[in-house]
XYZ file of C-alpha atoms in Angstrom:
511
model
C -43.384 -4.773 26.865
C -41.821 -1.469 25.762
C -42.842 -1.278 22.084
C -39.853 0.959 21.399
C -37.541 -1.875 22.428
C -39.490 -4.325 20.255
C -39.012 -1.997 17.292
C -35.297 -1.577 18.011
C -34.728 -5.327 18.338
C -36.491 -5.787 15.004
C -34.112 -3.353 13.348
C -31.121 -5.249 14.747
C -31.925 -8.630 13.205
C -31.892 -10.068 9.688
C -33.799 -13.280 9.002
C -33.883 -15.807 6.179
C -36.651 -18.056 4.908
C -37.304 -20.887 2.469
C -39.062 -20.458 -0.850
C -39.240 -17.949 -3.667
C -42.039 -15.910 -2.082
C -42.475 -14.717 1.488
C -44.225 -17.492 3.440
C -47.319 -16.434 5.375
C -45.866 -17.441 8.747
C -42.703 -15.469 7.990
C -44.785 -12.402 7.170
C -46.591 -12.858 10.485
C -43.217 -13.008 12.272
C -42.145 -9.764 10.601
C -45.354 -8.071 11.753
C -45.224 -9.451 15.295
C -41.626 -8.460 15.992
C -41.279 -5.565 13.503
C -38.389 -7.316 11.763
C -36.467 -4.843 9.647
C -34.124 -6.927 7.476
C -33.972 -10.093 5.377
C -31.135 -12.238 4.018
C -31.501 -14.170 0.740
C -29.860 -17.360 -0.521
C -29.796 -19.444 -3.689
C -32.910 -21.251 -2.427
C -34.876 -17.989 -2.703
C -33.991 -17.304 -6.351
C -35.380 -18.964 -9.470
C -35.038 -16.117 -11.998
C -34.032 -12.473 -12.251
C -37.640 -11.329 -12.622
C -38.776 -13.440 -9.673
C -35.978 -12.013 -7.499
C -36.990 -8.453 -8.372
C -40.589 -9.258 -7.475
C -39.535 -10.914 -4.203
C -37.362 -7.947 -3.199
C -40.262 -5.642 -3.972
C -42.554 -7.748 -1.779
C -40.016 -7.696 1.074
C -39.515 -3.956 0.806
C -43.244 -3.186 0.700
C -44.034 -5.311 3.754
C -41.162 -4.073 5.901
C -41.756 -0.413 5.046
C -45.412 -0.934 5.985
C -44.456 -2.544 9.306
C -41.430 -0.465 10.341
C -41.568 2.760 8.341
C -38.023 2.169 7.019
C -36.692 0.265 4.028
C -35.139 -3.111 4.788
C -31.591 -4.208 4.308
C -31.989 -6.987 1.742
C -28.779 -8.915 2.299
C -27.063 -11.418 0.022
C -23.722 -13.272 -0.134
C -22.335 -12.362 -3.545
C -18.586 -12.731 -3.110
C -18.050 -14.160 -6.582
C -16.640 -17.536 -7.573
C -17.888 -20.329 -5.310
C -20.058 -18.011 -3.185
C -22.582 -16.580 -5.618
C -26.331 -16.709 -5.131
C -27.133 -15.130 -8.517
C -24.651 -16.925 -10.790
C -27.345 -18.624 -12.865
C -29.268 -15.391 -13.415
C -26.698 -12.589 -13.587
C -22.961 -11.929 -13.967
C -20.731 -13.681 -11.430
C -17.297 -12.168 -10.831
C -14.284 -14.415 -10.139
C -13.679 -15.392 -6.533
C -11.200 -13.510 -4.375
C -8.175 -15.779 -4.887
C -8.733 -15.687 -8.641
C -8.794 -11.894 -8.405
C -5.557 -12.021 -6.407
C -3.995 -14.122 -9.165
C -4.584 -11.344 -11.709
C -1.955 -9.376 -9.799
C -3.733 -6.033 -10.201
C -5.732 -4.669 -7.238
C -7.531 -2.284 -9.610
C -9.347 -5.358 -10.901
C -11.107 -5.614 -7.540
C -12.699 -2.201 -8.128
C -13.779 -3.305 -11.607
C -15.276 -6.472 -10.141
C -17.110 -4.440 -7.507
C -18.682 -2.382 -10.266
C -19.947 -5.525 -11.963
C -21.522 -6.852 -8.761
C -23.107 -3.563 -7.719
C -24.757 -3.270 -11.139
C -26.158 -6.807 -10.844
C -27.607 -6.101 -7.409
C -28.977 -2.696 -8.378
C -30.757 -4.494 -11.203
C -32.112 -7.304 -9.015
C -33.107 -5.771 -5.677
C -30.676 -6.679 -2.851
C -28.980 -3.629 -1.357
C -26.420 -5.106 1.058
C -23.672 -7.504 -0.037
C -21.632 -9.671 2.329
C -18.248 -9.052 0.645
C -15.280 -8.679 0.610
C -13.646 -11.533 2.510
C -10.712 -9.898 4.329
C -9.343 -13.108 5.847
C -5.670 -13.875 5.222
C -5.618 -17.548 4.272
C -2.465 -18.621 6.113
C -3.712 -22.162 6.815
C -3.676 -24.198 3.611
C -5.980 -26.780 5.237
C -8.635 -24.126 5.918
C -11.926 -25.818 4.958
C -14.116 -22.717 4.732
C -12.006 -19.769 3.467
C -9.402 -21.006 0.965
C -10.123 -19.481 -2.458
C -12.560 -17.014 -0.852
C -9.458 -15.110 0.333
C -7.323 -12.873 -1.885
C -4.233 -14.716 -0.688
C -1.940 -15.577 2.198
C -0.178 -12.191 2.441
C -1.859 -9.503 4.572
C -0.704 -6.705 2.281
C -2.150 -8.413 -0.806
C -5.478 -8.994 0.931
C -5.514 -5.386 2.134
C -4.813 -3.922 -1.320
C -7.489 -5.952 -3.071
C -9.968 -5.444 -0.241
C -9.632 -1.667 -0.114
C -9.977 -1.429 -3.897
C -13.147 -3.502 -3.860
C -14.540 -1.270 -1.116
C -13.706 1.769 -3.242
C -15.705 0.216 -6.074
C -18.817 0.094 -3.882
C -18.702 3.761 -2.864
C -21.761 5.663 -4.086
C -23.227 2.588 -5.784
C -26.372 2.207 -3.672
C -25.103 -1.166 -2.405
C -23.476 -1.576 1.005
C -20.525 -3.926 1.301
C -19.213 -5.765 4.350
C -15.693 -6.923 5.257
C -15.520 -10.333 6.915
C -14.807 -12.354 9.125
C -13.386 -10.177 11.942
C -10.859 -10.533 13.480
C -9.857 -13.196 10.930
C -10.893 -16.700 9.847
C -7.865 -17.485 7.676
C -5.795 -19.460 10.175
C -8.326 -22.134 11.105
C -8.665 -25.800 10.230
C -12.303 -25.913 11.420
C -15.348 -24.603 9.536
C -17.422 -22.520 11.982
C -20.545 -23.715 10.153
C -19.732 -27.125 11.632
C -17.624 -26.579 14.756
C -16.009 -23.990 17.019
C -12.572 -22.871 15.761
C -9.874 -21.404 17.986
C -7.047 -19.034 17.047
C -4.605 -18.745 19.931
C -2.823 -15.532 18.911
C -1.937 -12.434 20.874
C -3.043 -8.959 19.854
C 0.497 -8.279 18.645
C 0.402 -11.334 16.383
C -3.005 -10.330 15.025
C -1.720 -6.799 14.373
C 1.075 -8.241 12.213
C -1.311 -10.315 10.126
C -5.075 -10.718 10.436
C -5.886 -7.126 11.421
C -3.971 -5.428 8.596
C -6.741 -5.860 5.971
C -9.404 -4.746 8.474
C -7.449 -1.615 9.397
C -7.067 -0.744 5.735
C -10.724 -1.461 5.037
C -11.749 0.886 7.847
C -9.467 3.578 6.414
C -11.064 2.986 2.997
C -14.514 3.651 4.449
C -15.984 0.155 4.596
C -19.570 0.640 5.850
C -19.880 -2.730 7.604
C -17.768 -5.505 9.134
C -18.918 -9.025 9.986
C -17.739 -10.929 13.046
C -16.503 -14.509 13.133
C -17.617 -17.321 15.434
C -14.081 -18.090 16.587
C -12.442 -18.314 20.004
C -9.523 -15.897 20.517
C -8.450 -16.891 24.062
C -5.627 -14.339 24.291
C -8.118 -11.551 23.533
C -11.213 -12.998 25.216
C -10.330 -15.244 28.202
C -13.940 -16.368 28.643
C -14.773 -19.284 26.379
C -16.996 -17.304 24.014
C -16.443 -16.607 20.302
C -15.733 -13.172 18.827
C -19.388 -12.616 17.881
C -20.451 -12.844 21.542
C -17.428 -11.074 23.028
C -17.633 -7.451 24.141
C -13.840 -7.421 24.398
C -13.587 -8.289 20.686
C -16.540 -6.371 19.198
C -16.576 -3.224 21.322
C -13.050 -3.291 22.746
C -10.996 -4.409 19.740
C -13.071 -3.424 16.715
C -14.835 -0.268 17.852
C -12.425 1.200 20.403
C -8.974 -0.109 19.395
C -9.474 0.019 15.611
C -11.898 2.925 15.730
C -14.604 1.394 13.529
C -17.799 3.450 13.464
C -19.822 1.589 10.850
C -22.262 -1.316 11.120
C -21.089 -4.480 12.851
C -22.843 -7.651 11.672
C -22.755 -11.169 12.994
C -22.222 -14.206 10.848
C -25.245 -16.506 10.911
C -26.170 -17.475 14.473
C -27.476 -20.851 13.314
C -23.953 -22.014 12.548
C -22.849 -24.817 14.857
C -20.173 -22.662 16.466
C -23.060 -20.754 18.091
C -26.116 -23.011 17.940
C -24.414 -26.178 19.211
C -22.233 -24.653 21.933
C -24.307 -21.693 23.185
C -27.762 -21.726 21.584
C -28.943 -19.389 18.844
C -31.295 -17.469 21.146
C -28.618 -16.787 23.757
C -26.081 -16.127 21.027
C -28.374 -13.467 19.600
C -28.728 -11.651 22.902
C -25.019 -11.948 23.719
C -24.082 -10.638 20.266
C -26.211 -7.512 20.723
C -24.799 -7.000 24.216
C -21.276 -7.380 22.814
C -21.873 -4.533 20.372
C -23.128 -6.276 17.229
C -25.501 -3.900 15.418
C -27.179 -6.437 13.143
C -27.418 -10.158 13.946
C -28.317 -12.743 11.310
C -30.354 -15.959 11.597
C -30.671 -17.363 8.136
C -32.783 -20.472 7.916
C -34.731 -22.012 10.807
C -38.115 -20.417 11.457
C -38.224 -22.100 14.868
C -34.853 -20.652 15.912
C -35.852 -17.218 14.608
C -38.996 -17.270 16.743
C -37.066 -18.476 19.794
C -34.365 -15.827 19.417
C -36.808 -12.933 19.046
C -38.963 -14.186 21.890
C -35.996 -14.578 24.210
C -34.504 -11.194 23.263
C -37.787 -9.454 24.025
C -37.916 -11.191 27.418
C -34.381 -9.987 28.160
C -35.394 -6.475 27.113
C -38.344 -6.561 29.534
C -35.932 -7.480 32.321
C -33.633 -4.552 31.497
C -30.942 -6.716 29.911
C -29.964 -4.179 27.234
C -28.369 -0.774 27.636
C -30.942 1.660 26.251
C -28.410 4.260 25.109
C -26.438 1.655 23.198
C -29.610 0.221 21.703
C -30.772 3.636 20.499
C -27.338 4.524 19.086
C -27.180 1.243 17.146
C -30.659 1.667 15.666
C -29.944 5.293 14.807
C -26.875 4.125 12.874
C -28.865 1.420 11.054
C -31.594 3.876 10.062
C -29.008 6.406 8.851
C -27.545 3.834 6.444
C -31.024 2.880 5.272
C -31.806 6.534 4.601
C -28.778 6.740 2.298
C -29.978 3.684 0.339
C -33.475 5.095 -0.228
C -32.279 7.336 -3.060
C -31.215 4.384 -5.252
C -34.159 2.879 -7.168
C -34.226 -0.558 -8.757
C -32.686 -0.414 -12.253
C -33.275 -3.732 -14.073
C -31.342 -2.548 -17.141
C -28.075 -2.619 -15.131
C -28.206 -6.402 -14.727
C -26.607 -8.707 -17.307
C -24.989 -6.017 -19.440
C -22.915 -7.651 -22.228
C -19.901 -5.535 -21.303
C -20.052 -6.803 -17.716
C -20.191 -10.408 -18.906
C -17.178 -9.764 -21.109
C -15.263 -8.059 -18.292
C -15.957 -10.868 -15.794
C -14.826 -13.448 -18.351
C -11.656 -11.464 -19.038
C -10.842 -11.289 -15.321
C -11.307 -15.062 -14.999
C -9.012 -15.609 -17.988
C -6.316 -13.365 -16.477
C -6.442 -15.405 -13.258
C -5.472 -18.731 -14.874
C -1.994 -19.570 -13.538
C 0.623 -22.106 -14.576
C 2.209 -23.699 -11.511
C 4.461 -26.267 -13.173
C 5.416 -27.261 -16.721
C 4.060 -26.024 -20.041
C 0.553 -26.541 -21.460
C 0.157 -28.716 -24.542
C -2.518 -28.419 -27.215
C -5.456 -30.743 -26.636
C -7.357 -32.381 -29.494
C -10.095 -34.895 -30.199
C -7.861 -37.603 -28.749
C -7.773 -36.003 -25.266
C -9.414 -37.622 -22.240
C -10.955 -35.021 -19.888
C -11.884 -36.215 -16.422
C -12.806 -34.826 -13.028
C -15.671 -34.672 -10.569
C -18.744 -32.464 -10.526
C -18.772 -29.324 -8.422
C -19.921 -30.025 -4.870
C -20.600 -28.185 -1.629
C -17.468 -28.088 0.526
C -18.723 -25.792 3.302
C -21.842 -24.108 4.617
C -20.879 -20.947 2.730
C -21.120 -22.603 -0.689
C -24.276 -23.028 -2.732
C -26.270 -26.226 -2.467
C -26.629 -26.558 -6.237
C -23.876 -26.194 -8.853
C -24.230 -23.339 -11.336
C -22.336 -24.971 -14.216
C -22.221 -28.393 -15.859
C -19.295 -30.700 -14.966
C -15.868 -29.773 -16.295
C -15.345 -32.952 -18.400
C -18.731 -32.532 -20.101
C -18.082 -28.862 -20.787
C -14.668 -29.510 -22.318
C -15.850 -32.402 -24.471
C -18.503 -30.114 -25.964
C -16.023 -27.272 -26.460
C -12.927 -29.135 -27.619
C -13.879 -32.667 -28.567
C -12.214 -35.720 -27.085
C -13.846 -37.679 -24.288
C -15.329 -36.320 -21.061
C -15.518 -38.650 -18.046
C -17.217 -37.561 -14.808
C -15.455 -39.108 -11.831
C -16.524 -39.487 -8.176
C -15.319 -36.747 -5.832
C -13.551 -39.408 -3.733
C -13.008 -42.436 -6.000
C -12.317 -45.859 -4.517
C -9.409 -48.032 -5.720
C -11.844 -50.021 -7.839
C -13.289 -46.872 -9.403
C -9.785 -45.527 -10.036
C -8.831 -48.748 -11.799
C -11.869 -48.478 -14.079
C -11.234 -44.799 -14.908
C -7.595 -45.560 -15.753
C -8.740 -48.391 -18.014
C -11.012 -45.990 -19.895
C -8.211 -43.439 -20.257
C -5.766 -45.950 -21.765
C -7.141 -45.620 -25.302
C -6.653 -41.853 -25.491
C -3.524 -39.923 -26.469
C -3.469 -37.282 -23.719
C -5.195 -36.555 -20.395
C -6.566 -33.460 -18.669
C -7.486 -34.151 -15.038
C -9.401 -31.564 -13.010
C -9.261 -31.588 -9.206
C -11.781 -29.901 -6.908
C -10.443 -29.595 -3.358
C -8.541 -32.872 -3.542
C -7.133 -32.169 -0.083
C -10.605 -32.961 1.276
C -11.153 -36.106 -0.805
C -7.811 -37.758 -1.323
C -9.172 -40.303 -3.766
C -8.716 -37.523 -6.315
C -4.972 -37.488 -5.554
C -4.772 -41.252 -5.937
C -6.609 -41.032 -9.266
C -4.247 -38.348 -10.564
C -1.221 -40.485 -9.667
C -2.696 -43.556 -11.329
C -3.445 -41.615 -14.514
C 0.072 -40.142 -14.545
C 1.519 -43.644 -14.442
C 0.087 -44.255 -17.918
C 2.943 -42.077 -19.176
C 0.802 -39.963 -21.520
C 0.990 -36.177 -21.904
C -1.109 -34.946 -18.972
C -2.295 -31.671 -17.510
C -3.741 -31.245 -14.020
C -6.081 -28.313 -13.351
C -6.983 -27.279 -9.800
C -10.508 -25.960 -10.301
C -10.864 -24.745 -6.749
C -8.042 -25.004 -4.221
C -4.513 -24.470 -5.632
C -3.063 -26.179 -2.563
C -3.953 -29.442 -4.329
C -1.153 -28.964 -6.858
C 2.016 -29.672 -4.802
C 0.465 -32.985 -3.748
C -0.156 -33.980 -7.353
C 2.267 -35.959 -9.561
C 4.660 -33.990 -11.750
C 3.135 -34.097 -15.224
C 3.357 -32.056 -18.428
C 1.660 -29.087 -16.798
C -0.147 -28.075 -13.601
C -2.596 -25.173 -13.698
C -4.528 -23.233 -11.039
C -7.977 -21.995 -12.139
C -9.376 -21.169 -8.640
C -13.088 -21.344 -9.600
C -15.436 -24.082 -10.790
C -17.347 -21.678 -13.046
C -18.180 -21.214 -16.700
C -15.887 -18.205 -16.970
C -12.973 -20.234 -15.583
C -13.686 -22.995 -18.090
C -13.755 -20.454 -20.904
C -10.493 -18.999 -19.604
C -8.905 -22.466 -19.756
C -9.861 -23.087 -23.381
C -7.187 -20.743 -24.861
C -4.650 -22.448 -22.566
C -5.701 -25.851 -23.890
C -5.174 -24.440 -27.374
C -1.596 -23.439 -26.597
C -1.807 -19.968 -25.033
C 0.321 -19.409 -21.927
C -1.612 -18.402 -18.777
C -1.153 -14.865 -17.449
C -1.857 -15.279 -13.714
C 0.490 -15.468 -10.747
C -0.201 -17.470 -7.604
C -1.262 -15.223 -4.689
C -0.347 -17.947 -2.180
C 2.796 -19.926 -1.397
C 2.547 -23.590 -2.389
């Protein structure tokens, strides 16, 4: 085996693991295949100090093995996709940012996130989402998008990218060439977008073009079929027509091209992670990600090295890709860990202010709640593979009871008719109602509960804590509000509204 190829393949992969320290077998895998990069998730983080220590351990091992610093990758979009929310400052999600109406806020938010990561250890962030959320039933993008208008997404995206420049943290636009017009989550299935290049140019590609012009250092591919671009039944990640032809040649992108996780069902189920890995590199992906399964990681690296032995990779392309990776790593070397940048009080205040500015009134006028108000709604829950496994904040009804008095009632995420009847019975003795939905379009028992509560005829507010597309399906009540995020900052932003202050935000999507 050509050891140079083994080294180059190691630079072109990022792997994940389980636990808050590097497992011994994972360290052995890094040494065997000279793995150059790691991706972290909520499961790897138990405290800020532990994360700093873990990143130091990763860096030390990979420098020892490869002679170059690793990319330590994390998904820190803000809002629902935040791996550090319990240990550092979490910015509002993209749709909440869009609701503030000011693209300059995206640059401010980028500054907050880069300071958190500089203080914790990761040096490569998988944000911003540049998808235009044109499908209101999209199960995986939704509030992760800045909105349903390409120009809005482009303006916020390019400002966020500007906020990363010179920070010591790389950012990454995703999910090329667009995941906003799907009704299938690629973590679970294989989506298809049957649009021509001309149609994509009028919509999905606008934010990516603008991001490239703004100097985005990296772009992530999507695991989606685009049959009018790629006639073979292979997703964008594995398609040379999409990655090399469309992104690199047609759009002129010269930065790093990353794959979304190759364990997602769109790849693993239909093609196999090992073959997906090889096909992605052959398509022009610079850095492929396998985020969880040690067995699949071993299989993919083993298979790729076999393909390399058989001459399955173009050596010039391989060398050019690795040269590009190492050049970006060289730029990151000059930025040391700075723990004092994490959790600055001014960043906490700024993130909270941005969340408050995002709160949007969709219908009616808020009323003042009191100790005779019944707060109800479900706990936060995982709606897609991109979300965290564990919630980072206590349930909305509990939080509001503590903050404002009244009664907090946690409801099921998809209540049955019998459960709805019991919740309505408990609400009858209270003077007013605040009902919080969380992606009610996925669990329609929430819609039925809202309608049953409205029939009591009491003053009632409905708050969409995640997807604003819930609101048009809800009953007309005293007031309907979009909050976009199930986070502490969103809750705090709602409190002034519940005390009579009018919300400032404007919906970035058509309802």
